[in-house]
PDB file of C-alpha atoms and ligand atoms in Angstrom:
ATOM      1  CA  UNK A1283     119.091  82.459  58.306  1.00 36.00           C
ATOM      2  CA  UNK A1284     115.309  83.419  59.416  1.00 39.00           C
ATOM      3  CA  UNK A1285     112.895  84.908  57.047  1.00 41.00           C
ATOM      4  CA  UNK A1286     111.768  88.330  57.783  1.00 41.00           C
ATOM      5  CA  UNK A1287     108.401  87.074  58.762  1.00 43.00           C
ATOM      6  CA  UNK A1288     109.893  84.377  60.959  1.00 41.00           C
ATOM      7  CA  UNK A1289     112.099  86.857  62.628  1.00 42.00           C
ATOM      8  CA  UNK A1290     109.145  89.244  63.081  1.00 40.00           C
ATOM      9  CA  UNK A1291     107.026  86.482  64.708  1.00 40.00           C
ATOM     10  CA  UNK A1292     109.664  85.539  67.222  1.00 40.00           C
ATOM     11  CA  UNK A1293     109.895  89.258  68.189  1.00 42.00           C
ATOM     12  CA  UNK A1294     106.077  89.437  68.228  1.00 43.00           C
ATOM     13  CA  UNK A1295     106.204  92.291  65.714  1.00 44.00           C
ATOM     14  CA  UNK A1296     103.023  92.266  63.366  1.00 50.00           C
ATOM     15  CA  UNK A1297     104.266  91.650  59.637  1.00 51.00           C
ATOM     16  CA  UNK A1298     101.701  93.866  58.331  1.00 57.00           C
ATOM     17  CA  UNK A1299     103.444  96.956  59.425  1.00 56.00           C
ATOM     18  CA  UNK A1300     105.580  99.034  57.078  1.00 59.00           C
ATOM     19  CA  UNK A1301     109.307  98.101  57.389  1.00 57.00           C
ATOM     20  CA  UNK A1302     110.167 101.636  59.059  1.00 57.00           C
ATOM     21  CA  UNK A1303     107.788 100.824  62.125  1.00 55.00           C
ATOM     22  CA  UNK A1304     108.847  96.981  62.180  1.00 54.00           C
ATOM     23  CA  UNK A1305     112.329  97.875  62.706  1.00 56.00           C
ATOM     24  CA  UNK A1306     112.312  99.436  66.165  1.00 62.00           C
ATOM     25  CA  UNK A1307     109.621  97.660  68.020  1.00 67.00           C
ATOM     26  CA  UNK A1308     110.788  95.425  70.869  1.00 76.00           C
ATOM     27  CA  UNK A1309     108.872  92.326  72.242  1.00 87.00           C
ATOM     28  CA  UNK A1310     106.172  93.089  74.659  1.00 94.00           C
ATOM     29  CA  UNK A1311     106.733  92.284  78.310  1.00 96.00           C
ATOM     30  CA  UNK A1312     104.160  90.771  80.711  1.00 97.00           C
ATOM     31  CA  UNK A1313     102.253  92.527  83.399  1.00 98.00           C
ATOM     32  CA  UNK A1314      99.611  91.157  85.853  1.00 98.00           C
ATOM     33  CA  UNK A1315      97.063  93.286  87.467  1.00 98.00           C
ATOM     34  CA  UNK A1316      95.105  92.234  90.562  1.00 98.00           C
ATOM     35  CA  UNK A1317      91.891  93.846  90.864  1.00 98.00           C
ATOM     36  CA  UNK A1318      89.057  93.629  93.615  1.00 98.00           C
ATOM     37  CA  UNK A1319      87.100  95.820  95.970  1.00 98.00           C
ATOM     38  CA  UNK A1320      88.552  96.754  99.284  1.00 97.00           C
ATOM     39  CA  UNK A1321      88.885  93.689 101.684  1.00 97.00           C
ATOM     40  CA  UNK A1322      88.778  90.998  99.190  1.00 98.00           C
ATOM     41  CA  UNK A1323      92.293  89.831  99.575  1.00 98.00           C
ATOM     42  CA  UNK A1324      93.985  91.477  96.410  1.00 97.00           C
ATOM     43  CA  UNK A1325      97.377  92.015  98.312  1.00 97.00           C
ATOM     44  CA  UNK A1326      97.312  88.505  99.628  1.00 98.00           C
ATOM     45  CA  UNK A1327      96.735  86.970  95.932  1.00 98.00           C
ATOM     46  CA  UNK A1328      99.606  89.284  94.716  1.00 98.00           C
ATOM     47  CA  UNK A1329     102.095  88.091  97.274  1.00 98.00           C
ATOM     48  CA  UNK A1330     100.938  84.379  96.841  1.00 97.00           C
ATOM     49  CA  UNK A1331     101.575  84.756  93.092  1.00 97.00           C
ATOM     50  CA  UNK A1332     104.909  86.314  93.612  1.00 97.00           C
ATOM     51  CA  UNK A1333     105.988  83.873  96.253  1.00 95.00           C
ATOM     52  CA  UNK A1334     104.918  80.929  93.986  1.00 87.00           C
ATOM     53  CA  UNK A1335     107.431  79.095  91.860  1.00 72.00           C
ATOM     54  CA  UNK A1336     106.159  80.182  88.499  1.00 72.00           C
ATOM     55  CA  UNK A1337     107.968  83.507  87.979  1.00 84.00           C
ATOM     56  CA  UNK A1338     110.091  85.749  90.079  1.00 95.00           C
ATOM     57  CA  UNK A1339     108.061  88.983  90.720  1.00 97.00           C
ATOM     58  CA  UNK A1340     107.709  92.353  92.498  1.00 98.00           C
ATOM     59  CA  UNK A1341     104.689  94.068  93.543  1.00 98.00           C
ATOM     60  CA  UNK A1342     103.294  97.540  92.784  1.00 98.00           C
ATOM     61  CA  UNK A1343     100.696  99.135  94.998  1.00 98.00           C
ATOM     62  CA  UNK A1344      97.748 100.692  93.219  1.00 98.00           C
ATOM     63  CA  UNK A1345      95.716 102.004  96.117  1.00 98.00           C
ATOM     64  CA  UNK A1346      95.346 105.748  96.022  1.00 98.00           C
ATOM     65  CA  UNK A1347      95.696 106.015  99.911  1.00 98.00           C
ATOM     66  CA  UNK A1348      98.413 103.823 100.444  1.00 98.00           C
ATOM     67  CA  UNK A1349     100.746 105.700  98.182  1.00 98.00           C
ATOM     68  CA  UNK A1350     100.831 108.183 101.043  1.00 98.00           C
ATOM     69  CA  UNK A1351     103.087 107.917 104.005  1.00 98.00           C
ATOM     70  CA  UNK A1352     101.438 107.447 107.343  1.00 97.00           C
ATOM     71  CA  UNK A1353      98.056 105.921 108.936  1.00 98.00           C
ATOM     72  CA  UNK A1354      99.200 102.505 108.117  1.00 98.00           C
ATOM     73  CA  UNK A1355      96.332 101.002 110.121  1.00 98.00           C
ATOM     74  CA  UNK A1356      93.556 103.118 108.737  1.00 98.00           C
ATOM     75  CA  UNK A1357      94.616 102.650 104.911  1.00 98.00           C
ATOM     76  CA  UNK A1358      95.307  98.888 105.905  1.00 97.00           C
ATOM     77  CA  UNK A1359      98.988  98.865 104.358  1.00 97.00           C
ATOM     78  CA  UNK A1360     100.345  95.429 104.067  1.00 97.00           C
ATOM     79  CA  UNK A1361     102.860  94.563 107.054  1.00 96.00           C
ATOM     80  CA  UNK A1362     106.463  93.474 106.615  1.00 96.00           C
ATOM     81  CA  UNK A1363     105.408  90.079 107.678  1.00 96.00           C
ATOM     82  CA  UNK A1364     102.670  90.024 105.081  1.00 97.00           C
ATOM     83  CA  UNK A1365     105.081  90.918 102.316  1.00 97.00           C
ATOM     84  CA  UNK A1366     106.883  87.484 102.728  1.00 96.00           C
ATOM     85  CA  UNK A1367     110.226  89.293 101.439  1.00 96.00           C
ATOM     86  CA  UNK A1368     108.681  90.284  98.114  1.00 98.00           C
ATOM     87  CA  UNK A1369     109.451  93.746  97.046  1.00 98.00           C
ATOM     88  CA  UNK A1370     106.778  96.209  97.148  1.00 98.00           C
ATOM     89  CA  UNK A1371     106.687  99.438  95.504  1.00 98.00           C
ATOM     90  CA  UNK A1372     104.693 102.871  95.642  1.00 98.00           C
ATOM     91  CA  UNK A1373     103.799 102.342  99.216  1.00 98.00           C
ATOM     92  CA  UNK A1374     104.151 105.246 101.445  1.00 98.00           C
ATOM     93  CA  UNK A1375     106.088 107.163  98.773  1.00 98.00           C
ATOM     94  CA  UNK A1376     104.157 110.467  98.881  1.00 98.00           C
ATOM     95  CA  UNK A1377     104.023 113.100 101.360  1.00 98.00           C
ATOM     96  CA  UNK A1378     100.786 112.962 103.272  1.00 96.00           C
ATOM     97  CA  UNK A1379      99.859 116.454 102.576  1.00 95.00           C
ATOM     98  CA  UNK A1380     100.398 116.382  98.787  1.00 97.00           C
ATOM     99  CA  UNK A1381      98.052 115.433  96.183  1.00 97.00           C
ATOM    100  CA  UNK A1382      99.142 112.195  94.361  1.00 98.00           C
ATOM    101  CA  UNK A1383      97.108 112.074  91.160  1.00 98.00           C
ATOM    102  CA  UNK A1384      96.214 109.487  88.692  1.00 98.00           C
ATOM    103  CA  UNK A1385      98.672 111.002  86.283  1.00 97.00           C
ATOM    104  CA  UNK A1386     101.336 110.611  88.929  1.00 98.00           C
ATOM    105  CA  UNK A1387     100.540 107.242  89.541  1.00 98.00           C
ATOM    106  CA  UNK A1388     100.646 106.390  85.628  1.00 98.00           C
ATOM    107  CA  UNK A1389     104.226 108.011  85.460  1.00 97.00           C
ATOM    108  CA  UNK A1390     105.627 106.599  88.635  1.00 98.00           C
ATOM    109  CA  UNK A1391     104.103 103.083  88.134  1.00 98.00           C
ATOM    110  CA  UNK A1392     105.218 102.859  84.448  1.00 97.00           C
ATOM    111  CA  UNK A1393     108.978 103.595  85.779  1.00 98.00           C
ATOM    112  CA  UNK A1394     108.507 100.926  88.232  1.00 98.00           C
ATOM    113  CA  UNK A1395     107.055  98.301  85.694  1.00 98.00           C
ATOM    114  CA  UNK A1396     109.846  99.110  83.490  1.00 97.00           C
ATOM    115  CA  UNK A1397     112.664  98.544  85.952  1.00 97.00           C
ATOM    116  CA  UNK A1398     111.114  95.508  87.279  1.00 98.00           C
ATOM    117  CA  UNK A1399     110.745  94.066  83.732  1.00 97.00           C
ATOM    118  CA  UNK A1400     114.446  95.019  83.035  1.00 96.00           C
ATOM    119  CA  UNK A1401     115.301  92.689  85.968  1.00 96.00           C
ATOM    120  CA  UNK A1402     113.776  89.954  84.136  1.00 95.00           C
ATOM    121  CA  UNK A1403     110.952  89.651  86.817  1.00 97.00           C
ATOM    122  CA  UNK A1404     107.197  89.843  86.490  1.00 97.00           C
ATOM    123  CA  UNK A1405     105.452  93.251  87.798  1.00 98.00           C
ATOM    124  CA  UNK A1406     102.193  92.651  89.525  1.00 98.00           C
ATOM    125  CA  UNK A1407     100.142  95.690  89.973  1.00 98.00           C
ATOM    126  CA  UNK A1408      97.669  95.259  92.975  1.00 98.00           C
ATOM    127  CA  UNK A1409      95.162  97.581  94.601  1.00 97.00           C
ATOM    128  CA  UNK A1410      91.550  99.099  94.566  1.00 95.00           C
ATOM    129  CA  UNK A1411      92.102 102.265  92.935  1.00 97.00           C
ATOM    130  CA  UNK A1412      90.509 101.631  89.533  1.00 96.00           C
ATOM    131  CA  UNK A1413      90.980 105.221  88.225  1.00 97.00           C
ATOM    132  CA  UNK A1414      94.995 104.738  88.889  1.00 98.00           C
ATOM    133  CA  UNK A1415      94.925 101.474  86.927  1.00 98.00           C
ATOM    134  CA  UNK A1416      92.829 102.827  84.241  1.00 97.00           C
ATOM    135  CA  UNK A1417      95.107 106.055  83.874  1.00 97.00           C
ATOM    136  CA  UNK A1418      98.301 103.625  83.460  1.00 98.00           C
ATOM    137  CA  UNK A1419      96.658 101.039  81.083  1.00 97.00           C
ATOM    138  CA  UNK A1420      94.382 103.118  78.838  1.00 94.00           C
ATOM    139  CA  UNK A1421      95.862 106.447  79.310  1.00 92.00           C
ATOM    140  CA  UNK A1422      98.625 108.343  77.101  1.00 90.00           C
ATOM    141  CA  UNK A1423      97.670 107.207  73.834  1.00 82.00           C
ATOM    142  CA  UNK A1424      97.661 103.553  74.934  1.00 86.00           C
ATOM    143  CA  UNK A1425     101.328 103.500  74.946  1.00 92.00           C
ATOM    144  CA  UNK A1426     101.326 100.955  77.808  1.00 96.00           C
ATOM    145  CA  UNK A1427      99.346  98.665  75.912  1.00 95.00           C
ATOM    146  CA  UNK A1428     101.662  98.749  72.949  1.00 95.00           C
ATOM    147  CA  UNK A1429     104.696  97.925  75.309  1.00 96.00           C
ATOM    148  CA  UNK A1430     103.018  95.344  77.593  1.00 97.00           C
ATOM    149  CA  UNK A1431     100.696  92.280  77.311  1.00 97.00           C
ATOM    150  CA  UNK A1432      98.334  92.788  80.652  1.00 98.00           C
ATOM    151  CA  UNK A1433      96.652  89.860  82.376  1.00 98.00           C
ATOM    152  CA  UNK A1434      93.745  91.068  84.784  1.00 98.00           C
ATOM    153  CA  UNK A1435      92.795  88.979  87.796  1.00 98.00           C
ATOM    154  CA  UNK A1436      89.834  90.214  89.928  1.00 98.00           C
ATOM    155  CA  UNK A1437      89.233  88.902  93.539  1.00 98.00           C
ATOM    156  CA  UNK A1438      85.446  88.880  93.777  1.00 98.00           C
ATOM    157  CA  UNK A1439      83.323  88.511  97.040  1.00 98.00           C
ATOM    158  CA  UNK A1440      79.507  88.646  97.268  1.00 98.00           C
ATOM    159  CA  UNK A1441      78.590  92.049  98.667  1.00 97.00           C
ATOM    160  CA  UNK A1442      76.619  90.854 101.705  1.00 97.00           C
ATOM    161  CA  UNK A1443      79.423  88.502 102.699  1.00 98.00           C
ATOM    162  CA  UNK A1444      82.156  91.402 101.943  1.00 98.00           C
ATOM    163  CA  UNK A1445      80.100  94.017 103.933  1.00 98.00           C
ATOM    164  CA  UNK A1446      80.434  91.819 107.025  1.00 97.00           C
ATOM    165  CA  UNK A1447      83.954  91.146 106.610  1.00 97.00           C
ATOM    166  CA  UNK A1448      84.973  94.828 106.330  1.00 97.00           C
ATOM    167  CA  UNK A1449      82.853  95.901 109.175  1.00 97.00           C
ATOM    168  CA  UNK A1450      84.728  93.413 111.088  1.00 97.00           C
ATOM    169  CA  UNK A1451      88.129  94.598 109.819  1.00 98.00           C
ATOM    170  CA  UNK A1452      87.128  98.182 111.090  1.00 98.00           C
ATOM    171  CA  UNK A1453      86.479  96.646 114.650  1.00 98.00           C
ATOM    172  CA  UNK A1454      90.202  95.167 114.336  1.00 98.00           C
ATOM    173  CA  UNK A1455      91.646  98.334 113.049  1.00 98.00           C
ATOM    174  CA  UNK A1456      89.994 100.025 116.099  1.00 98.00           C
ATOM    175  CA  UNK A1457      91.518  97.205 118.442  1.00 98.00           C
ATOM    176  CA  UNK A1458      94.911  97.855 116.765  1.00 98.00           C
ATOM    177  CA  UNK A1459      95.131 101.470 117.533  1.00 98.00           C
ATOM    178  CA  UNK A1460      93.334 103.289 114.765  1.00 98.00           C
ATOM    179  CA  UNK A1461      91.737 105.935 116.711  1.00 98.00           C
ATOM    180  CA  UNK A1462      95.097 107.139 118.339  1.00 98.00           C
ATOM    181  CA  UNK A1463      96.750 107.023 114.889  1.00 98.00           C
ATOM    182  CA  UNK A1464      93.925 109.333 113.498  1.00 98.00           C
ATOM    183  CA  UNK A1465      93.905 111.404 116.452  1.00 97.00           C
ATOM    184  CA  UNK A1466      97.623 112.518 115.617  1.00 95.00           C
ATOM    185  CA  UNK A1467      96.373 113.781 112.207  1.00 93.00           C
ATOM    186  CA  UNK A1468      93.452 115.820 113.739  1.00 95.00           C
ATOM    187  CA  UNK A1469      93.650 119.405 113.137  1.00 93.00           C
ATOM    188  CA  UNK A1470      90.957 121.737 114.108  1.00 92.00           C
ATOM    189  CA  UNK A1471      91.647 124.038 110.914  1.00 91.00           C
ATOM    190  CA  UNK A1472      92.501 121.543 108.041  1.00 88.00           C
ATOM    191  CA  UNK A1473      90.049 120.229 105.518  1.00 92.00           C
ATOM    192  CA  UNK A1474      89.735 116.860 104.372  1.00 96.00           C
ATOM    193  CA  UNK A1475      90.220 117.482 100.806  1.00 95.00           C
ATOM    194  CA  UNK A1476      93.905 116.726 100.125  1.00 95.00           C
ATOM    195  CA  UNK A1477      96.469 113.709 100.670  1.00 97.00           C
ATOM    196  CA  UNK A1478      96.014 111.016 103.113  1.00 97.00           C
ATOM    197  CA  UNK A1479      93.229 113.181 105.132  1.00 97.00           C
ATOM    198  CA  UNK A1480      90.693 111.989 102.429  1.00 97.00           C
ATOM    199  CA  UNK A1481      91.205 108.342 103.591  1.00 98.00           C
ATOM    200  CA  UNK A1482      87.965 106.783 104.900  1.00 98.00           C
ATOM    201  CA  UNK A1483      88.424 106.486 108.785  1.00 98.00           C
ATOM    202  CA  UNK A1484      89.797 110.354 109.013  1.00 98.00           C
ATOM    203  CA  UNK A1485      86.893 112.499 108.188  1.00 98.00           C
ATOM    204  CA  UNK A1486      84.497 110.378 109.975  1.00 98.00           C
ATOM    205  CA  UNK A1487      86.413 111.035 113.345  1.00 98.00           C
ATOM    206  CA  UNK A1488      86.309 114.916 113.044  1.00 97.00           C
ATOM    207  CA  UNK A1489      83.075 115.421 115.381  1.00 97.00           C
ATOM    208  CA  UNK A1490      84.768 112.939 117.925  1.00 98.00           C
ATOM    209  CA  UNK A1491      87.836 114.804 118.176  1.00 97.00           C
ATOM    210  CA  UNK A1492      86.299 117.995 118.151  1.00 96.00           C
ATOM    211  CA  UNK A1493      84.210 116.814 121.156  1.00 96.00           C
ATOM    212  CA  UNK A1494      87.563 116.069 122.921  1.00 95.00           C
ATOM    213  CA  UNK A1495      89.231 119.393 121.987  1.00 93.00           C
ATOM    214  CA  UNK A1496      86.070 121.261 123.506  1.00 93.00           C
ATOM    215  CA  UNK A1497      85.834 118.704 126.647  1.00 89.00           C
ATOM    216  CA  UNK A1498      82.296 117.609 125.765  1.00 90.00           C
ATOM    217  CA  UNK A1499      80.920 115.215 128.503  1.00 94.00           C
ATOM    218  CA  UNK A1500      81.934 111.542 128.689  1.00 94.00           C
ATOM    219  CA  UNK A1501      78.544 110.408 127.237  1.00 96.00           C
ATOM    220  CA  UNK A1502      78.515 112.693 124.444  1.00 96.00           C
ATOM    221  CA  UNK A1503      82.000 111.665 123.418  1.00 96.00           C
ATOM    222  CA  UNK A1504      81.165 107.809 123.635  1.00 97.00           C
ATOM    223  CA  UNK A1505      78.242 108.508 121.422  1.00 98.00           C
ATOM    224  CA  UNK A1506      80.408 110.390 118.701  1.00 98.00           C
ATOM    225  CA  UNK A1507      82.966 107.820 118.928  1.00 98.00           C
ATOM    226  CA  UNK A1508      80.524 104.985 118.289  1.00 98.00           C
ATOM    227  CA  UNK A1509      79.026 106.951 115.261  1.00 98.00           C
ATOM    228  CA  UNK A1510      82.376 107.576 113.861  1.00 98.00           C
ATOM    229  CA  UNK A1511      83.244 103.947 113.709  1.00 98.00           C
ATOM    230  CA  UNK A1512      79.876 103.193 112.439  1.00 98.00           C
ATOM    231  CA  UNK A1513      80.306 105.647 109.708  1.00 98.00           C
ATOM    232  CA  UNK A1514      84.006 104.341 108.740  1.00 98.00           C
ATOM    233  CA  UNK A1515      82.015 100.933 108.249  1.00 98.00           C
ATOM    234  CA  UNK A1516      79.292 102.326 106.162  1.00 98.00           C
ATOM    235  CA  UNK A1517      81.675 104.357 104.016  1.00 98.00           C
ATOM    236  CA  UNK A1518      83.951 101.318 103.567  1.00 98.00           C
ATOM    237  CA  UNK A1519      81.024  99.180 102.309  1.00 98.00           C
ATOM    238  CA  UNK A1520      80.060 102.148 100.061  1.00 98.00           C
ATOM    239  CA  UNK A1521      83.532 102.377  98.632  1.00 98.00           C
ATOM    240  CA  UNK A1522      83.493  98.437  97.992  1.00 98.00           C
ATOM    241  CA  UNK A1523      80.335  98.943  96.059  1.00 98.00           C
ATOM    242  CA  UNK A1524      81.724 101.673  93.948  1.00 98.00           C
ATOM    243  CA  UNK A1525      84.820  99.765  93.126  1.00 98.00           C
ATOM    244  CA  UNK A1526      82.808  96.722  92.058  1.00 98.00           C
ATOM    245  CA  UNK A1527      80.869  99.050  89.672  1.00 98.00           C
ATOM    246  CA  UNK A1528      84.095 100.403  88.120  1.00 98.00           C
ATOM    247  CA  UNK A1529      85.483  96.917  87.615  1.00 98.00           C
ATOM    248  CA  UNK A1530      82.102  95.915  85.686  1.00 98.00           C
ATOM    249  CA  UNK A1531      82.472  99.082  83.754  1.00 97.00           C
ATOM    250  CA  UNK A1532      86.202  98.515  82.895  1.00 97.00           C
ATOM    251  CA  UNK A1533      84.984  94.805  81.674  1.00 97.00           C
ATOM    252  CA  UNK A1534      81.933  95.689  80.050  1.00 97.00           C
ATOM    253  CA  UNK A1535      82.565  99.219  78.527  1.00 95.00           C
ATOM    254  CA  UNK A1536      86.421  99.364  78.196  1.00 94.00           C
ATOM    255  CA  UNK A1537      86.521  95.671  77.120  1.00 95.00           C
ATOM    256  CA  UNK A1538      89.277  94.532  79.487  1.00 97.00           C
ATOM    257  CA  UNK A1539      89.468  90.744  79.598  1.00 97.00           C
ATOM    258  CA  UNK A1540      89.451  90.371  83.304  1.00 98.00           C
ATOM    259  CA  UNK A1541      89.564  86.852  84.889  1.00 98.00           C
ATOM    260  CA  UNK A1542      87.149  86.637  87.959  1.00 98.00           C
ATOM    261  CA  UNK A1543      88.008  84.543  90.967  1.00 98.00           C
ATOM    262  CA  UNK A1544      85.169  83.929  93.276  1.00 98.00           C
ATOM    263  CA  UNK A1545      86.270  84.121  96.968  1.00 98.00           C
ATOM    264  CA  UNK A1546      82.994  84.426  98.531  1.00 98.00           C
ATOM    265  CA  UNK A1547      83.245  80.881 100.136  1.00 98.00           C
ATOM    266  CA  UNK A1548      86.691  81.697 101.669  1.00 98.00           C
ATOM    267  CA  UNK A1549      84.957  84.309 103.741  1.00 97.00           C
ATOM    268  CA  UNK A1550      82.298  82.019 104.823  1.00 96.00           C
ATOM    269  CA  UNK A1551      84.770  79.790 106.493  1.00 97.00           C
ATOM    270  CA  UNK A1552      87.487  80.405 109.384  1.00 96.00           C
ATOM    271  CA  UNK A1553      90.936  79.017 110.297  1.00 97.00           C
ATOM    272  CA  UNK A1554      92.468  76.402 108.214  1.00 98.00           C
ATOM    273  CA  UNK A1555      89.428  75.759 106.343  1.00 98.00           C
ATOM    274  CA  UNK A1556      89.502  79.308 105.078  1.00 98.00           C
ATOM    275  CA  UNK A1557      93.170  78.804 104.346  1.00 98.00           C
ATOM    276  CA  UNK A1558      92.033  75.645 102.189  1.00 98.00           C
ATOM    277  CA  UNK A1559      89.379  77.327 100.312  1.00 98.00           C
ATOM    278  CA  UNK A1560      91.580  80.413  99.733  1.00 98.00           C
ATOM    279  CA  UNK A1561      94.210  78.036  98.069  1.00 98.00           C
ATOM    280  CA  UNK A1562      91.738  76.009  96.129  1.00 98.00           C
ATOM    281  CA  UNK A1563      89.449  78.743  94.898  1.00 98.00           C
ATOM    282  CA  UNK A1564      91.817  81.899  94.731  1.00 98.00           C
ATOM    283  CA  UNK A1565      95.478  81.145  94.755  1.00 98.00           C
ATOM    284  CA  UNK A1566      95.729  78.071  92.566  1.00 97.00           C
ATOM    285  CA  UNK A1567      93.426  79.170  89.738  1.00 98.00           C
ATOM    286  CA  UNK A1568      94.857  82.608  89.762  1.00 97.00           C
ATOM    287  CA  UNK A1569      98.389  81.137  89.536  1.00 96.00           C
ATOM    288  CA  UNK A1570      97.469  78.821  86.667  1.00 96.00           C
ATOM    289  CA  UNK A1571      95.804  81.816  84.851  1.00 97.00           C
ATOM    290  CA  UNK A1572      99.230  83.733  85.214  1.00 96.00           C
ATOM    291  CA  UNK A1573     101.311  80.644  84.344  1.00 95.00           C
ATOM    292  CA  UNK A1574      99.251  80.246  81.059  1.00 95.00           C
ATOM    293  CA  UNK A1575      99.717  83.810  80.212  1.00 96.00           C
ATOM    294  CA  UNK A1576     103.295  83.680  80.754  1.00 93.00           C
ATOM    295  CA  UNK A1577     103.951  80.571  78.877  1.00 89.00           C
ATOM    296  CA  UNK A1578     100.947  80.306  76.563  1.00 82.00           C
TER     297      UNK A1578
HETATM  298  P1  ATP B 796      87.880 107.695  92.322  1.00 76.00           P
HETATM  299  O1  ATP B 796      89.254 108.276  91.710  1.00 76.00           O
HETATM  300  O2  ATP B 796      86.659 107.764  91.309  1.00 76.00           O
HETATM  301  O3  ATP B 796      87.597 108.083  93.777  1.00 76.00           O
HETATM  302  P2  ATP B 796      89.340 105.326  92.399  1.00 76.00           P
HETATM  303  O4  ATP B 796      88.814 104.020  91.960  1.00 76.00           O
HETATM  304  O5  ATP B 796      90.635 106.160  91.981  1.00 76.00           O
HETATM  305  O6  ATP B 796      88.002 106.398  92.348  1.00 76.00           O
HETATM  306  P3  ATP B 796      89.134 104.448  95.180  1.00 76.00           P
HETATM  307  O7  ATP B 796      90.230 103.399  95.313  1.00 76.00           O
HETATM  308  O8  ATP B 796      87.842 104.048  94.882  1.00 76.00           O
HETATM  309  O9  ATP B 796      89.731 105.172  94.029  1.00 76.00           O
HETATM  310  O10 ATP B 796      89.195 105.450  96.203  1.00 76.00           O
HETATM  311  C1  ATP B 796      88.121 106.227  96.476  1.00 76.00           C
HETATM  312  C2  ATP B 796      88.241 107.059  97.767  1.00 76.00           C
HETATM  313  O11 ATP B 796      88.092 105.907  98.764  1.00 76.00           O
HETATM  314  C3  ATP B 796      89.525 107.596  98.349  1.00 76.00           C
HETATM  315  O12 ATP B 796      89.548 108.715  97.604  1.00 76.00           O
HETATM  316  C4  ATP B 796      89.559 107.353  99.878  1.00 76.00           C
HETATM  317  O13 ATP B 796      88.474 108.363 100.295  1.00 76.00           O
HETATM  318  C5  ATP B 796      88.896 106.092  99.918  1.00 76.00           C
HETATM  319  N1  ATP B 796      89.846 105.030  99.934  1.00 76.00           N
HETATM  320  C6  ATP B 796      90.425 104.409  98.975  1.00 76.00           C
HETATM  321  N2  ATP B 796      91.297 103.460  99.402  1.00 76.00           N
HETATM  322  C7  ATP B 796      91.438 103.702 100.877  1.00 76.00           C
HETATM  323  C8  ATP B 796      92.210 103.008 101.883  1.00 76.00           C
HETATM  324  N3  ATP B 796      93.146 102.150 101.690  1.00 76.00           N
HETATM  325  N4  ATP B 796      92.100 103.513 103.231  1.00 76.00           N
HETATM  326  C9  ATP B 796      91.164 104.465 103.433  1.00 76.00           C
HETATM  327  N5  ATP B 796      90.399 105.094 102.382  1.00 76.00           N
HETATM  328  C10 ATP B 796      90.521 104.734 101.210  1.00 76.00           C
END
């Protein structure tokens, strides 16, 4: 027969608590959170971790624009091929004209975390909206912290390098049909203050689509299209800087123990060299941190 203390330690129950509190507290489950500015490779790392052999896992999106349905190119939603068969939750679940708040995220994602844990799998939360992650982890009387142990990973890329990469990503989005996709959402009378219309890459094209609607001359339209693309690039870079500042705040002010993985060198290479650098600098160290977190 185990002593009360041995029993409590097996269940990870602090023995200094009075007996009535000790009795009902189940052991904590594990959760991994992958953070980082836009374009750093968070989604890729989440899939790499889930597809690795360490632990079966499912991924929960924490990007505040990807929760809405539609605009898959502009919001850079993960494609079915990129998912590698790993189940992804909270992508395209909200009506595009609704307002999906941080409180909505906290409620919905905690249900997803619970159901993934109940299946004996590891929930991996990945996405750039730090206010969403903060609402889940530090909101509601720290209830989440009392039920889950959290391992934070941060994919970091030096800002000048990331700015070049996100500019190129906007060019790729344009080539993939971004302008047509946004044109479908254009409405002369709607504002850009709710739902998916707030996404970077939507309000920026307003003047261009108005010029089409009012039949402006070709030269004016070409100029407005060029500035819309440039503005999308500039605003994406500003978003990346803002996200980085928030990660620093969560680390330095909230005291989150965040493991930083420097992916800068990956972005300075191309092709198989970039793949190799990703494996060596991000995927393998990330996977080792998660293995230590799970197995001690
Ligand atoms: P905050 O709530 O303070 O705005 P946050 O950390 O919750 O910050 P971010 O992810 O930084 O949220 O998003 C802020 C804004 O950036 C969004 O309102 C949207 O305009 C834009 N944005 C975020 N993610 C995307 C995306 N995937 N595609 C396009 N725009 C995005």
